[in-house]
XYZ file of C-alpha atoms in Angstrom:
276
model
C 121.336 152.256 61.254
C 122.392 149.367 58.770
C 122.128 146.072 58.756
C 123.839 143.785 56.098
C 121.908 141.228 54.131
C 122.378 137.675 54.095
C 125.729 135.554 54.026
C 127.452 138.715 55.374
C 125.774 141.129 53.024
C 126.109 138.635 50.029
C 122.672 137.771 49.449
C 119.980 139.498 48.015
C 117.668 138.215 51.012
C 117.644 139.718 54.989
C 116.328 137.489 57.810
C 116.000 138.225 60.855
C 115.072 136.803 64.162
C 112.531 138.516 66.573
C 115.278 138.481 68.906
C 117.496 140.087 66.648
C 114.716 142.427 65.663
C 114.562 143.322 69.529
C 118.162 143.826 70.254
C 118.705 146.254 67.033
C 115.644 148.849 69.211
C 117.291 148.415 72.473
C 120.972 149.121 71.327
C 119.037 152.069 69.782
C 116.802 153.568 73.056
C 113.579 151.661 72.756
C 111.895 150.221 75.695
C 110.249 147.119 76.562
C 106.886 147.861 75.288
C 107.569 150.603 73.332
C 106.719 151.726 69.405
C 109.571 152.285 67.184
C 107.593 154.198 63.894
C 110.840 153.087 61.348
C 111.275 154.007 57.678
C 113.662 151.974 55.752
C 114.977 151.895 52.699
C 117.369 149.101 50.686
C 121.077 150.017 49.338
C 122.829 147.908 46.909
C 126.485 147.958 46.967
C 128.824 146.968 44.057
C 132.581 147.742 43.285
C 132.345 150.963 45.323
C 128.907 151.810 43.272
C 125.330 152.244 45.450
C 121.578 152.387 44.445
C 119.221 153.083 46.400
C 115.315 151.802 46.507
C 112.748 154.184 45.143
C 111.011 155.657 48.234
C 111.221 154.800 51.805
C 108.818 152.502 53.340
C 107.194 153.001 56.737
C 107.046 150.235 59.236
C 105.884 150.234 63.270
C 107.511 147.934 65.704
C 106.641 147.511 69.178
C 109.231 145.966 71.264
C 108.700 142.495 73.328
C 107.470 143.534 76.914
C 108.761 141.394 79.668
C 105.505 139.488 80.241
C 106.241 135.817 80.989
C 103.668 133.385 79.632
C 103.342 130.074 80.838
C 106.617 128.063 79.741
C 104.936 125.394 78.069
C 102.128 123.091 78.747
C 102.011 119.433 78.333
C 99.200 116.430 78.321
C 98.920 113.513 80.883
C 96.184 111.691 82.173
C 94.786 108.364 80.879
C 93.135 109.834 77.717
C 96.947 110.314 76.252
C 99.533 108.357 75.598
C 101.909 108.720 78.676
C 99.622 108.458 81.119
C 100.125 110.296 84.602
C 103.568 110.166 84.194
C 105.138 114.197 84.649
C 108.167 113.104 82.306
C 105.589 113.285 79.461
C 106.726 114.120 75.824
C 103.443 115.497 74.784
C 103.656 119.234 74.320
C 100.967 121.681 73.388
C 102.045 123.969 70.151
C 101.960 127.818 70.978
C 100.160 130.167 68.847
C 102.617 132.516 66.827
C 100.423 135.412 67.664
C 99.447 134.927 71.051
C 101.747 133.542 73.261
C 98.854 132.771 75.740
C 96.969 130.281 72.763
C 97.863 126.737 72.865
C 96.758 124.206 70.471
C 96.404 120.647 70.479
C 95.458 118.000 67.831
C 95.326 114.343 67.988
C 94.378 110.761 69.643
C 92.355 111.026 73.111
C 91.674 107.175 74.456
C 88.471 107.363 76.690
C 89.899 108.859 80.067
C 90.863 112.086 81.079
C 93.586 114.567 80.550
C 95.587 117.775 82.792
C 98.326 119.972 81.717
C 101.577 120.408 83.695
C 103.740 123.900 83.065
C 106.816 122.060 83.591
C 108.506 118.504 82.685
C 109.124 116.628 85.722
C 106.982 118.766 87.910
C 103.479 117.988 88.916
C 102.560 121.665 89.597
C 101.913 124.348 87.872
C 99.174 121.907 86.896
C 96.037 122.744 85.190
C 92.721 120.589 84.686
C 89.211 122.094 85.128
C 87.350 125.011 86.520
C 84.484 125.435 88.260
C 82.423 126.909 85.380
C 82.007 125.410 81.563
C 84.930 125.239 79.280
C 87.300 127.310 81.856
C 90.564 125.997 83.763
C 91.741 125.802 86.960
C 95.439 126.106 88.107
C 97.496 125.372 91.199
C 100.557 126.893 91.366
C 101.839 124.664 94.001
C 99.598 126.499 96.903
C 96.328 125.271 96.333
C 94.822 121.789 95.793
C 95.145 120.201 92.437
C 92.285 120.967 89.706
C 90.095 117.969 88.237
C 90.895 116.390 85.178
C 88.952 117.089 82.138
C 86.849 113.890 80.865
C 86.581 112.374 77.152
C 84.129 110.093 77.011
C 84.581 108.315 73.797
C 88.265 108.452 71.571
C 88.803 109.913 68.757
C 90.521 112.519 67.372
C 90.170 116.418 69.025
C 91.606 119.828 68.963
C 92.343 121.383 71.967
C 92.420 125.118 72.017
C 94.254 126.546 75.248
C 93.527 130.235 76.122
C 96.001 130.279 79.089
C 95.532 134.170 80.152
C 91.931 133.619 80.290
C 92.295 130.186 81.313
C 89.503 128.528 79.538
C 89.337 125.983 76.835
C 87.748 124.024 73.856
C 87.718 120.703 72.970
C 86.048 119.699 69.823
C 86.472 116.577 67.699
C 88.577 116.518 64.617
C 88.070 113.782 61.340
C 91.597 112.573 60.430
C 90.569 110.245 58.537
C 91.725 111.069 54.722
C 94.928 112.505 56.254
C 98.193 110.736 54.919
C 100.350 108.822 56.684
C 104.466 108.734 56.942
C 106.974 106.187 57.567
C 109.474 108.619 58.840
C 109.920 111.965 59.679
C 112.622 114.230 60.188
C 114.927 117.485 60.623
C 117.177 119.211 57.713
C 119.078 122.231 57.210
C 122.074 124.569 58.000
C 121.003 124.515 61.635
C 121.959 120.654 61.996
C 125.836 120.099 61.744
C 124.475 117.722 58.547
C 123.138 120.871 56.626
C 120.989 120.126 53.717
C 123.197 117.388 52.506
C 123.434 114.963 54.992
C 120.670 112.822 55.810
C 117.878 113.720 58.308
C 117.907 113.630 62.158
C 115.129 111.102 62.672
C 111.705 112.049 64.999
C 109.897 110.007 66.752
C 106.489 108.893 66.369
C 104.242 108.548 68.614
C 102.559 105.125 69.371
C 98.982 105.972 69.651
C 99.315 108.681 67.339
C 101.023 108.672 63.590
C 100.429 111.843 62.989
C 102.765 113.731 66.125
C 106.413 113.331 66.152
C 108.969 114.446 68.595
C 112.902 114.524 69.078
C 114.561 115.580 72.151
C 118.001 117.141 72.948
C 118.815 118.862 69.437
C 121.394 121.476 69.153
C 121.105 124.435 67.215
C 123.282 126.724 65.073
C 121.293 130.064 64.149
C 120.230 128.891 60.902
C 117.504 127.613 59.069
C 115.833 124.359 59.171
C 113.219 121.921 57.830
C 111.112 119.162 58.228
C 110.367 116.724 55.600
C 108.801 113.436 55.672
C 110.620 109.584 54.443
C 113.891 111.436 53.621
C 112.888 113.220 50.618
C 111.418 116.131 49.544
C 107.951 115.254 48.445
C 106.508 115.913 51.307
C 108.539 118.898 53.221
C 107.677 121.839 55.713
C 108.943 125.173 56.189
C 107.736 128.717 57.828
C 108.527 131.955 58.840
C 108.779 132.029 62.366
C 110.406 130.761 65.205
C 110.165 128.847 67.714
C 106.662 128.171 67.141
C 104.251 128.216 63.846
C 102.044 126.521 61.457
C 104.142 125.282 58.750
C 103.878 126.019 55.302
C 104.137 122.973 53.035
C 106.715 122.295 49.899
C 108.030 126.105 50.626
C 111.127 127.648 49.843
C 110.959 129.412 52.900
C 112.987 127.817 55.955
C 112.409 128.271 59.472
C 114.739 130.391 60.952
C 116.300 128.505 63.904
C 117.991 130.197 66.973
C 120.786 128.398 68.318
C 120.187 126.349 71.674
C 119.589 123.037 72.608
C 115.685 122.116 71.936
C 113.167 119.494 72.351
C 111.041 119.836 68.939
C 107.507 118.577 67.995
C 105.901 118.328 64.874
C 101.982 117.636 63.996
C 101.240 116.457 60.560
C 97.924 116.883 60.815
C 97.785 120.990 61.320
C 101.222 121.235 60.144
C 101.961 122.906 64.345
C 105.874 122.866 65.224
C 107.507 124.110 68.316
C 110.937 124.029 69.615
C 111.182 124.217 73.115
C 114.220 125.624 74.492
C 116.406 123.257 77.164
């Protein structure tokens, strides 16, 4: 098996997606679930010359499974900023390593908070179980959970752990963390590439810290954030569609195409691009 490098097997770099990774072991007999144990090895091809890498190197991969996780999970109630209103904006940021974790930093008014599965729809809804720091969820056939309480604002993490369904909520001190005007998205995913100026986020009233943008299309490419159109203050990462970001990187995320809504937290450096 061979796979070419970058820019058509230009570039000196390979990326690949985890959907790409995926494919390559199913067009080559792997099940869902199962452990490819690889070896692989770089060629370099010039004028009809080739070199090879030293050794091999040995590498296990165990294909995706076709667990579903919950799609997403989102914030209303009257401790956030959109209120009981199921069209809400405010998205959770998955965990790149378990796609059950969900976390959550930010602004909580005195109130109280749930999490819907699904924009527009009031269930699956989650809010709070009958023991300490677990969740309770109605799936449409059962009665609504309770809401959990915050009795005085601030800023808190939230900490999902949706297969176990329990939670944490502890508060956070934001207070030396910088500020930005404007935020935005850059890069060869954007039909603007890294040259034309950035699609704008929004920000979120209540909260400076969290922006969001809705509706973006895609290219499989790589893309960016970066704060007041320049690149003091810029974000990249490895993985896709949800990470921490890694700040003033050379490394871009590498964007699958589709038409997202994206979120980005400033605070813990969280993105996630939610797939329309």
């Amino acid at each position: 098996l061979q796979v070419a490098s970058n820019n058509s097997g230009s570039d000196s770099e390979l990326t690949l997606t985890q959907s790409q990774i995926d494919d390559l072991l199913e067009s080559n007999g792997y099940g869902e679930g199962e452990t490819a144990n690889l070896k692989w090895r770089v060629v370099a091809l010039t004028d009809g010359i080739s070199k090879n890498s030293l050794s091999d190197y040995k590498i296990d991969i165990e294909r995706m499974s076709n667990l579903v996780p919950p799609v997403n999970l989102f914030l209303v109630g009257t401790a956030v900023e959109v209120g009981y209103d199921n069209s809400t904006y405010m998205s959770l940021f998955r965990d790149e390593n378990n796609e059950f974790l969900f976390h959550y930093t930010g602004y909580f008014s005195a109130g109280e908070f749930k999490m819907l599965e699904v924009r527009g729809q009031w269930q699956p809804q989650w809010g709070i179980g009958s023991t300490a720091n677990s969740l309770a969820v109605n799936d449409g056939s059962t009665s609504d959970p309770g809401a959990i309480q915050v009795s005085v604002a601030g800023y808190y993490t939230l900490t999902v752990d949706a297969e176990n369904k329990s939670y944490t909520f502890a508060s956070y001190n934001a207070s030396t963390a910088a500020t930005f005007g404007t935020m935005g998205i850059i890069g060869d995913a954007l039909p603007v590439g890294f040259d034309g100026p950035d699609v704008d986020m929004t920000q979120y009233i209540d909260d400076p810290h969290k922006w969001y943008i809705e509706d973006v299309t895609l290219t499989q490419d790589v893309i960016k954030f970066r704060a007041d159109d320049d690149w003091t203050d810029n974000w990249g990462g490895f993985a896709f569609p949800s990470a921490v970001g890694i700040k003033n990187t050379f490394d871009n995320i590498p964007a699958e195409a589709g038409v997202y809504d994206i979120y980005f937290n400033d605070l813990n450096m969280r993105y996630t691009f939610i797939l329309q």
